[in-house]
DNA sequence: TGTTAGCACTTGGGCATGTTGAGTGCTAAC
DNA sequence: GTTAGCACTCAACATGCCCAAGTGCTAACA
């Protein structure tokens, strides 16, 4: 049997199944795709495909559906990333115009991606560990409460409240701010643990307590911005695409809510030379996602942060991959300047 | 027939139905609750309740289930808000300890509430319109991009990027910052439209363009913090509580994602003298929530912001109301000082 | 007047049974 | 290597039947 036809048959099965959501049989296959052979031949091919674990029959006399392995082969060797339609390109263009606040941009991006793909879209905040301190600000809220603001040169702002052991004054804060800023402005966020203690040590004894508290607060902010976050959109698509289909969406929602899980998942996805990485069904390290696939890619400087979508294994991979890739590229471009 | 018993029967029906998820019949009712009368009598009562539109029978020979109106009566006149269990109180206490960053607190609160109630929890950011300007900061990102930071005395920080028409320098920004701060520090966020233009007008002509852009940016930030937002948690509970039950969760997820809808809904809920407001099924202004109920209450200064939960109409109102009320009180207390 | 027992009636759910059609694997011929 | 043909399997659907749960009603009762 010819190797090319075998792949062709697998391709046809995947496409039909994604489209119809129903097991596809040999006869329907020859009708819908002009394969040039009879259904009996296809049956033989299918038997082989099943032996190789690429497809399975849910019950004796039903059609076949692709396995995770089948999808994998499809994605790796068969499908081509389709170019986006003109309408889609336009949507990307227009939706990503507007104020270029990092937060705003990510929010709109993720919404856009979820609409393009009809899946749940997820985007990770850009990494800040290599970002540098641009500015800090101490603001007295009450005599014992100080709002600490840390501004990175990436434009990200972190804030938190610090409790002082004794009453502080605006003058204290102004002095300390100058001192801190002098020492840490321009230094990398991940170097702060090395720098901060020496700043505190150099303070006048009277201020040392306060300085310690503030240093601790700054450290927390720096940690937090390294500490990753994400934005998502389109959870309602989960319910829609699975009407009358038993992808139990409970576990998936749980995974999405446990941001740690999702972030881990995204980070762990190796970068693929083709631009998008796909993790299918049980390939996912998280149990709740055993019937789901993740399509993701990096964006921004060094492609360090990830953007992607989450959907049922039975999804339209070519189009989804195209959308993810395109959106990631636009996003990189916008954040680039 | 005695009015008290009628209510008692309704109460029993609601409680059994909430518990079992199945229509409850007259016989089962007398068995589970010691009502002191026979099933025949209950049948008569039920017929009356049905006439009044408080309960319905899904089909001829099934038990009855409460209608929206039935739940309404139950909530208004029958149920009592149960006190929380000691364990629950402890959970609230321990989970709400930690750094008292507004954002952090809200996030933990909403997570806690969703766990206590097994529903989706939602909390609205505190209103800031009456907040005052504590501090502003301009940071040069590139010669033509300025990061504008607005810090309110409530501790909330807003940030955004402004594009300059011409190159700006740090000195320009320092000067402008002093000027802006001198005029608007301490003034209410909603008064900024009146104040900002005059500041711009007073600037040196060379800086006026830049000042205008910055003023515009500040205005946007002020608007945004008036512009309401929310945090939510527990969407996975939707899937869980509705396993084998046809509350189509799609529309509900949509509503939750359209934050505008939810915020509107929360804002529109009148304050109830008993401390918690309930909106049941079709009482909700949004179609997708016709099988859902919202239990909410205000918190914080003037109870202006809302916190609440969203779940199926068939929910345990007494406990849910108790949890919402308790959590709101703790939240108020924590934010109060 | 309110309560109760008894009874005829309705009906959804479960079950056993039969039928249909899509789909398969296998074999023999091309 | 491909195909036609055929016997076989089995989910899905339909049909009929019975049962249990539940109802409404009536007549008797306190």
PDB file of N, CA and C in Angstrom, chain B residues 222-297:
ATOM      1  N   UNK B 222      -8.102  58.793  34.936  1.00  0.00           N
ATOM      2  CA  UNK B 222      -9.157  59.096  35.907  1.00  0.00           C
ATOM      3  C   UNK B 222     -10.464  58.435  35.469  1.00  0.00           C
ATOM      4  N   UNK B 223     -10.740  58.535  34.177  1.00  0.00           N
ATOM      5  CA  UNK B 223     -11.954  57.904  33.667  1.00  0.00           C
ATOM      6  C   UNK B 223     -11.912  56.411  33.921  1.00  0.00           C
ATOM      7  N   UNK B 224     -10.760  55.849  33.679  1.00  0.00           N
ATOM      8  CA  UNK B 224     -10.677  54.409  33.771  1.00  0.00           C
ATOM      9  C   UNK B 224     -10.915  53.924  35.201  1.00  0.00           C
ATOM     10  N   UNK B 225     -10.456  54.710  36.160  1.00  0.00           N
ATOM     11  CA  UNK B 225     -10.631  54.196  37.506  1.00  0.00           C
ATOM     12  C   UNK B 225     -12.062  54.425  37.982  1.00  0.00           C
ATOM     13  N   UNK B 226     -12.768  55.322  37.297  1.00  0.00           N
ATOM     14  CA  UNK B 226     -14.179  55.415  37.616  1.00  0.00           C
ATOM     15  C   UNK B 226     -14.887  54.253  36.927  1.00  0.00           C
ATOM     16  N   UNK B 227     -14.447  54.038  35.743  1.00  0.00           N
ATOM     17  CA  UNK B 227     -14.868  52.941  34.916  1.00  0.00           C
ATOM     18  C   UNK B 227     -14.690  51.660  35.717  1.00  0.00           C
ATOM     19  N   UNK B 228     -15.758  50.891  35.843  1.00  0.00           N
ATOM     20  CA  UNK B 228     -15.706  49.847  36.847  1.00  0.00           C
ATOM     21  C   UNK B 228     -15.112  48.540  36.358  1.00  0.00           C
ATOM     22  N   UNK B 229     -14.591  47.807  37.299  1.00  0.00           N
ATOM     23  CA  UNK B 229     -14.022  46.511  36.950  1.00  0.00           C
ATOM     24  C   UNK B 229     -14.413  45.482  38.002  1.00  0.00           C
ATOM     25  N   UNK B 230     -14.135  44.275  37.685  1.00  0.00           N
ATOM     26  CA  UNK B 230     -14.499  43.226  38.630  1.00  0.00           C
ATOM     27  C   UNK B 230     -13.496  42.072  38.576  1.00  0.00           C
ATOM     28  N   UNK B 231     -13.529  41.287  39.596  1.00  0.00           N
ATOM     29  CA  UNK B 231     -12.722  40.071  39.638  1.00  0.00           C
ATOM     30  C   UNK B 231     -13.688  38.929  39.900  1.00  0.00           C
ATOM     31  N   UNK B 232     -13.396  37.773  39.325  1.00  0.00           N
ATOM     32  CA  UNK B 232     -14.272  36.659  39.646  1.00  0.00           C
ATOM     33  C   UNK B 232     -13.477  35.379  39.837  1.00  0.00           C
ATOM     34  N   UNK B 233     -14.135  34.389  40.388  1.00  0.00           N
ATOM     35  CA  UNK B 233     -13.480  33.104  40.633  1.00  0.00           C
ATOM     36  C   UNK B 233     -14.543  32.031  40.737  1.00  0.00           C
ATOM     37  N   UNK B 234     -14.145  30.813  40.464  1.00  0.00           N
ATOM     38  CA  UNK B 234     -15.044  29.684  40.672  1.00  0.00           C
ATOM     39  C   UNK B 234     -15.889  29.317  39.470  1.00  0.00           C
ATOM     40  N   UNK B 235     -15.500  29.750  38.283  1.00  0.00           N
ATOM     41  CA  UNK B 235     -16.305  29.390  37.121  1.00  0.00           C
ATOM     42  C   UNK B 235     -16.450  27.876  36.996  1.00  0.00           C
ATOM     43  N   UNK B 236     -15.429  27.159  37.476  1.00  0.00           N
ATOM     44  CA  UNK B 236     -15.509  25.702  37.361  1.00  0.00           C
ATOM     45  C   UNK B 236     -16.701  25.152  38.143  1.00  0.00           C
ATOM     46  N   UNK B 237     -17.138  25.868  39.157  1.00  0.00           N
ATOM     47  CA  UNK B 237     -18.297  25.408  39.921  1.00  0.00           C
ATOM     48  C   UNK B 237     -19.540  25.321  39.056  1.00  0.00           C
ATOM     49  N   UNK B 238     -19.615  26.146  38.050  1.00  0.00           N
ATOM     50  CA  UNK B 238     -20.751  26.101  37.140  1.00  0.00           C
ATOM     51  C   UNK B 238     -20.888  24.718  36.548  1.00  0.00           C
ATOM     52  N   UNK B 239     -19.786  24.202  36.073  1.00  0.00           N
ATOM     53  CA  UNK B 239     -19.827  22.893  35.437  1.00  0.00           C
ATOM     54  C   UNK B 239     -20.176  21.822  36.463  1.00  0.00           C
ATOM     55  N   UNK B 240     -19.602  21.940  37.634  1.00  0.00           N
ATOM     56  CA  UNK B 240     -19.815  20.902  38.626  1.00  0.00           C
ATOM     57  C   UNK B 240     -21.272  20.832  39.072  1.00  0.00           C
ATOM     58  N   UNK B 241     -21.815  21.965  39.476  1.00  0.00           N
ATOM     59  CA  UNK B 241     -23.151  21.938  40.060  1.00  0.00           C
ATOM     60  C   UNK B 241     -24.197  21.592  39.015  1.00  0.00           C
ATOM     61  N   UNK B 242     -23.816  21.611  37.759  1.00  0.00           N
ATOM     62  CA  UNK B 242     -24.822  21.359  36.745  1.00  0.00           C
ATOM     63  C   UNK B 242     -24.596  20.084  35.965  1.00  0.00           C
ATOM     64  N   UNK B 243     -23.744  19.253  36.512  1.00  0.00           N
ATOM     65  CA  UNK B 243     -23.591  17.964  35.878  1.00  0.00           C
ATOM     66  C   UNK B 243     -24.977  17.327  35.887  1.00  0.00           C
ATOM     67  N   UNK B 244     -25.319  16.694  34.813  1.00  0.00           N
ATOM     68  CA  UNK B 244     -26.634  16.073  34.627  1.00  0.00           C
ATOM     69  C   UNK B 244     -27.785  17.023  34.890  1.00  0.00           C
ATOM     70  N   UNK B 245     -27.547  18.294  34.667  1.00  0.00           N
ATOM     71  CA  UNK B 245     -28.668  19.215  34.816  1.00  0.00           C
ATOM     72  C   UNK B 245     -28.612  20.306  33.760  1.00  0.00           C
ATOM     73  N   UNK B 246     -29.744  20.599  33.196  1.00  0.00           N
ATOM     74  CA  UNK B 246     -29.719  21.415  31.995  1.00  0.00           C
ATOM     75  C   UNK B 246     -29.773  22.921  32.247  1.00  0.00           C
ATOM     76  N   UNK B 247     -28.956  23.429  33.161  1.00  0.00           N
ATOM     77  CA  UNK B 247     -28.722  24.865  33.107  1.00  0.00           C
ATOM     78  C   UNK B 247     -27.637  25.026  32.062  1.00  0.00           C
ATOM     79  N   UNK B 248     -28.033  25.450  30.886  1.00  0.00           N
ATOM     80  CA  UNK B 248     -27.027  25.583  29.834  1.00  0.00           C
ATOM     81  C   UNK B 248     -26.033  26.644  30.284  1.00  0.00           C
ATOM     82  N   UNK B 249     -24.808  26.239  30.473  1.00  0.00           N
ATOM     83  CA  UNK B 249     -23.858  27.135  31.090  1.00  0.00           C
ATOM     84  C   UNK B 249     -23.235  28.094  30.086  1.00  0.00           C
ATOM     85  N   UNK B 250     -23.490  27.839  28.810  1.00  0.00           N
ATOM     86  CA  UNK B 250     -22.938  28.737  27.796  1.00  0.00           C
ATOM     87  C   UNK B 250     -23.306  30.189  28.027  1.00  0.00           C
ATOM     88  N   UNK B 251     -24.584  30.510  28.020  1.00  0.00           N
ATOM     89  CA  UNK B 251     -25.007  31.896  28.211  1.00  0.00           C
ATOM     90  C   UNK B 251     -24.470  32.502  29.507  1.00  0.00           C
ATOM     91  N   UNK B 252     -24.370  31.679  30.526  1.00  0.00           N
ATOM     92  CA  UNK B 252     -23.886  32.202  31.805  1.00  0.00           C
ATOM     93  C   UNK B 252     -22.418  32.603  31.684  1.00  0.00           C
ATOM     94  N   UNK B 253     -21.638  31.746  31.044  1.00  0.00           N
ATOM     95  CA  UNK B 253     -20.235  32.090  30.833  1.00  0.00           C
ATOM     96  C   UNK B 253     -20.118  33.369  30.012  1.00  0.00           C
ATOM     97  N   UNK B 254     -21.001  33.495  29.045  1.00  0.00           N
ATOM     98  CA  UNK B 254     -20.966  34.707  28.232  1.00  0.00           C
ATOM     99  C   UNK B 254     -21.217  35.941  29.078  1.00  0.00           C
ATOM    100  N   UNK B 255     -22.231  35.846  29.912  1.00  0.00           N
ATOM    101  CA  UNK B 255     -22.554  36.981  30.775  1.00  0.00           C
ATOM    102  C   UNK B 255     -21.358  37.330  31.649  1.00  0.00           C
ATOM    103  N   UNK B 256     -20.728  36.303  32.181  1.00  0.00           N
ATOM    104  CA  UNK B 256     -19.595  36.554  33.064  1.00  0.00           C
ATOM    105  C   UNK B 256     -18.447  37.192  32.306  1.00  0.00           C
ATOM    106  N   UNK B 257     -18.319  36.802  31.056  1.00  0.00           N
ATOM    107  CA  UNK B 257     -17.207  37.361  30.307  1.00  0.00           C
ATOM    108  C   UNK B 257     -17.494  38.798  29.896  1.00  0.00           C
ATOM    109  N   UNK B 258     -18.733  39.073  29.601  1.00  0.00           N
ATOM    110  CA  UNK B 258     -19.114  40.451  29.326  1.00  0.00           C
ATOM    111  C   UNK B 258     -19.201  41.192  30.646  1.00  0.00           C
ATOM    112  N   UNK B 259     -18.090  41.664  31.100  1.00  0.00           N
ATOM    113  CA  UNK B 259     -18.080  42.257  32.426  1.00  0.00           C
ATOM    114  C   UNK B 259     -19.099  43.380  32.551  1.00  0.00           C
ATOM    115  N   UNK B 260     -19.332  44.066  31.447  1.00  0.00           N
ATOM    116  CA  UNK B 260     -20.302  45.153  31.491  1.00  0.00           C
ATOM    117  C   UNK B 260     -21.650  44.652  31.996  1.00  0.00           C
ATOM    118  N   UNK B 261     -22.048  43.524  31.463  1.00  0.00           N
ATOM    119  CA  UNK B 261     -23.328  42.959  31.864  1.00  0.00           C
ATOM    120  C   UNK B 261     -23.367  42.705  33.364  1.00  0.00           C
ATOM    121  N   UNK B 262     -22.348  42.038  33.842  1.00  0.00           N
ATOM    122  CA  UNK B 262     -22.323  41.693  35.257  1.00  0.00           C
ATOM    123  C   UNK B 262     -22.290  42.944  36.132  1.00  0.00           C
ATOM    124  N   UNK B 263     -21.489  43.909  35.731  1.00  0.00           N
ATOM    125  CA  UNK B 263     -21.364  45.115  36.547  1.00  0.00           C
ATOM    126  C   UNK B 263     -22.699  45.847  36.605  1.00  0.00           C
ATOM    127  N   UNK B 264     -23.339  45.903  35.469  1.00  0.00           N
ATOM    128  CA  UNK B 264     -24.640  46.536  35.398  1.00  0.00           C
ATOM    129  C   UNK B 264     -25.606  45.838  36.345  1.00  0.00           C
ATOM    130  N   UNK B 265     -25.595  44.541  36.241  1.00  0.00           N
ATOM    131  CA  UNK B 265     -26.471  43.716  37.054  1.00  0.00           C
ATOM    132  C   UNK B 265     -26.235  44.003  38.531  1.00  0.00           C
ATOM    133  N   UNK B 266     -24.996  44.002  38.931  1.00  0.00           N
ATOM    134  CA  UNK B 266     -24.670  44.225  40.336  1.00  0.00           C
ATOM    135  C   UNK B 266     -25.104  45.629  40.768  1.00  0.00           C
ATOM    136  N   UNK B 267     -24.770  46.593  39.950  1.00  0.00           N
ATOM    137  CA  UNK B 267     -25.105  47.972  40.325  1.00  0.00           C
ATOM    138  C   UNK B 267     -26.609  48.147  40.463  1.00  0.00           C
ATOM    139  N   UNK B 268     -27.343  47.470  39.602  1.00  0.00           N
ATOM    140  CA  UNK B 268     -28.786  47.679  39.594  1.00  0.00           C
ATOM    141  C   UNK B 268     -29.496  47.014  40.755  1.00  0.00           C
ATOM    142  N   UNK B 269     -28.793  46.180  41.479  1.00  0.00           N
ATOM    143  CA  UNK B 269     -29.482  45.485  42.553  1.00  0.00           C
ATOM    144  C   UNK B 269     -29.666  46.426  43.737  1.00  0.00           C
ATOM    145  N   UNK B 270     -30.907  46.649  44.067  1.00  0.00           N
ATOM    146  CA  UNK B 270     -31.207  47.557  45.168  1.00  0.00           C
ATOM    147  C   UNK B 270     -30.641  46.985  46.466  1.00  0.00           C
ATOM    148  N   UNK B 271     -30.336  47.856  47.365  1.00  0.00           N
ATOM    149  CA  UNK B 271     -29.832  47.396  48.653  1.00  0.00           C
ATOM    150  C   UNK B 271     -31.014  46.904  49.478  1.00  0.00           C
ATOM    151  N   UNK B 272     -30.849  45.775  50.086  1.00  0.00           N
ATOM    152  CA  UNK B 272     -31.935  45.189  50.857  1.00  0.00           C
ATOM    153  C   UNK B 272     -31.697  45.442  52.347  1.00  0.00           C
ATOM    154  N   UNK B 273     -32.749  45.746  53.063  1.00  0.00           N
ATOM    155  CA  UNK B 273     -32.565  46.019  54.497  1.00  0.00           C
ATOM    156  C   UNK B 273     -31.961  44.835  55.241  1.00  0.00           C
ATOM    157  N   UNK B 274     -32.199  43.618  54.726  1.00  0.00           N
ATOM    158  CA  UNK B 274     -31.671  42.456  55.433  1.00  0.00           C
ATOM    159  C   UNK B 274     -30.199  42.232  55.164  1.00  0.00           C
ATOM    160  N   UNK B 275     -29.636  43.032  54.292  1.00  0.00           N
ATOM    161  CA  UNK B 275     -28.201  42.937  54.122  1.00  0.00           C
ATOM    162  C   UNK B 275     -27.772  42.262  52.835  1.00  0.00           C
ATOM    163  N   UNK B 276     -28.617  41.434  52.267  1.00  0.00           N
ATOM    164  CA  UNK B 276     -28.245  40.771  51.015  1.00  0.00           C
ATOM    165  C   UNK B 276     -29.420  40.864  50.055  1.00  0.00           C
ATOM    166  N   UNK B 277     -29.120  41.098  48.814  1.00  0.00           N
ATOM    167  CA  UNK B 277     -30.166  41.183  47.812  1.00  0.00           C
ATOM    168  C   UNK B 277     -30.094  39.947  46.930  1.00  0.00           C
ATOM    169  N   UNK B 278     -31.255  39.477  46.525  1.00  0.00           N
ATOM    170  CA  UNK B 278     -31.298  38.282  45.696  1.00  0.00           C
ATOM    171  C   UNK B 278     -32.100  38.578  44.444  1.00  0.00           C
ATOM    172  N   UNK B 279     -31.565  38.156  43.328  1.00  0.00           N
ATOM    173  CA  UNK B 279     -32.279  38.312  42.071  1.00  0.00           C
ATOM    174  C   UNK B 279     -32.430  36.931  41.457  1.00  0.00           C
ATOM    175  N   UNK B 280     -33.676  36.532  41.215  1.00  0.00           N
ATOM    176  CA  UNK B 280     -33.951  35.130  40.918  1.00  0.00           C
ATOM    177  C   UNK B 280     -34.429  34.898  39.493  1.00  0.00           C
ATOM    178  N   UNK B 281     -33.742  34.035  38.786  1.00  0.00           N
ATOM    179  CA  UNK B 281     -34.200  33.570  37.477  1.00  0.00           C
ATOM    180  C   UNK B 281     -34.576  34.708  36.546  1.00  0.00           C
ATOM    181  N   UNK B 282     -35.790  34.701  36.112  1.00  0.00           N
ATOM    182  CA  UNK B 282     -36.219  35.684  35.122  1.00  0.00           C
ATOM    183  C   UNK B 282     -36.287  37.101  35.678  1.00  0.00           C
ATOM    184  N   UNK B 283     -36.123  37.233  36.935  1.00  0.00           N
ATOM    185  CA  UNK B 283     -36.038  38.591  37.476  1.00  0.00           C
ATOM    186  C   UNK B 283     -34.791  39.291  36.962  1.00  0.00           C
ATOM    187  N   UNK B 284     -33.806  38.491  36.591  1.00  0.00           N
ATOM    188  CA  UNK B 284     -32.572  39.076  36.072  1.00  0.00           C
ATOM    189  C   UNK B 284     -32.828  39.765  34.744  1.00  0.00           C
ATOM    190  N   UNK B 285     -32.249  40.921  34.575  1.00  0.00           N
ATOM    191  CA  UNK B 285     -32.507  41.668  33.343  1.00  0.00           C
ATOM    192  C   UNK B 285     -31.845  41.027  32.125  1.00  0.00           C
ATOM    193  N   UNK B 286     -30.916  40.103  32.364  1.00  0.00           N
ATOM    194  CA  UNK B 286     -30.174  39.543  31.239  1.00  0.00           C
ATOM    195  C   UNK B 286     -30.706  38.151  30.906  1.00  0.00           C
ATOM    196  N   UNK B 287     -31.030  37.953  29.634  1.00  0.00           N
ATOM    197  CA  UNK B 287     -31.681  36.723  29.201  1.00  0.00           C
ATOM    198  C   UNK B 287     -30.903  35.460  29.537  1.00  0.00           C
ATOM    199  N   UNK B 288     -29.622  35.511  29.326  1.00  0.00           N
ATOM    200  CA  UNK B 288     -28.814  34.317  29.543  1.00  0.00           C
ATOM    201  C   UNK B 288     -28.852  33.836  30.980  1.00  0.00           C
ATOM    202  N   UNK B 289     -29.311  34.679  31.865  1.00  0.00           N
ATOM    203  CA  UNK B 289     -29.325  34.304  33.273  1.00  0.00           C
ATOM    204  C   UNK B 289     -30.714  33.912  33.761  1.00  0.00           C
ATOM    205  N   UNK B 290     -31.577  33.502  32.828  1.00  0.00           N
ATOM    206  CA  UNK B 290     -32.952  33.240  33.226  1.00  0.00           C
ATOM    207  C   UNK B 290     -33.068  31.999  34.105  1.00  0.00           C
ATOM    208  N   UNK B 291     -32.034  31.204  34.166  1.00  0.00           N
ATOM    209  CA  UNK B 291     -32.076  30.046  35.059  1.00  0.00           C
ATOM    210  C   UNK B 291     -31.069  30.185  36.195  1.00  0.00           C
ATOM    211  N   UNK B 292     -30.635  31.412  36.401  1.00  0.00           N
ATOM    212  CA  UNK B 292     -29.613  31.639  37.420  1.00  0.00           C
ATOM    213  C   UNK B 292     -30.089  32.684  38.428  1.00  0.00           C
ATOM    214  N   UNK B 293     -29.506  32.635  39.582  1.00  0.00           N
ATOM    215  CA  UNK B 293     -29.799  33.641  40.590  1.00  0.00           C
ATOM    216  C   UNK B 293     -28.520  34.354  41.002  1.00  0.00           C
ATOM    217  N   UNK B 294     -28.685  35.596  41.406  1.00  0.00           N
ATOM    218  CA  UNK B 294     -27.555  36.367  41.887  1.00  0.00           C
ATOM    219  C   UNK B 294     -27.823  36.740  43.336  1.00  0.00           C
ATOM    220  N   UNK B 295     -26.850  36.521  44.176  1.00  0.00           N
ATOM    221  CA  UNK B 295     -26.958  36.927  45.575  1.00  0.00           C
ATOM    222  C   UNK B 295     -25.833  37.913  45.831  1.00  0.00           C
ATOM    223  N   UNK B 296     -26.181  39.134  46.176  1.00  0.00           N
ATOM    224  CA  UNK B 296     -25.133  40.147  46.281  1.00  0.00           C
ATOM    225  C   UNK B 296     -25.413  41.112  47.405  1.00  0.00           C
ATOM    226  N   UNK B 297     -24.382  41.832  47.759  1.00  0.00           N
ATOM    227  CA  UNK B 297     -24.540  42.876  48.756  1.00  0.00           C
ATOM    228  C   UNK B 297     -23.430  43.901  48.579  1.00  0.00           C
TER     229      UNK B 297
END
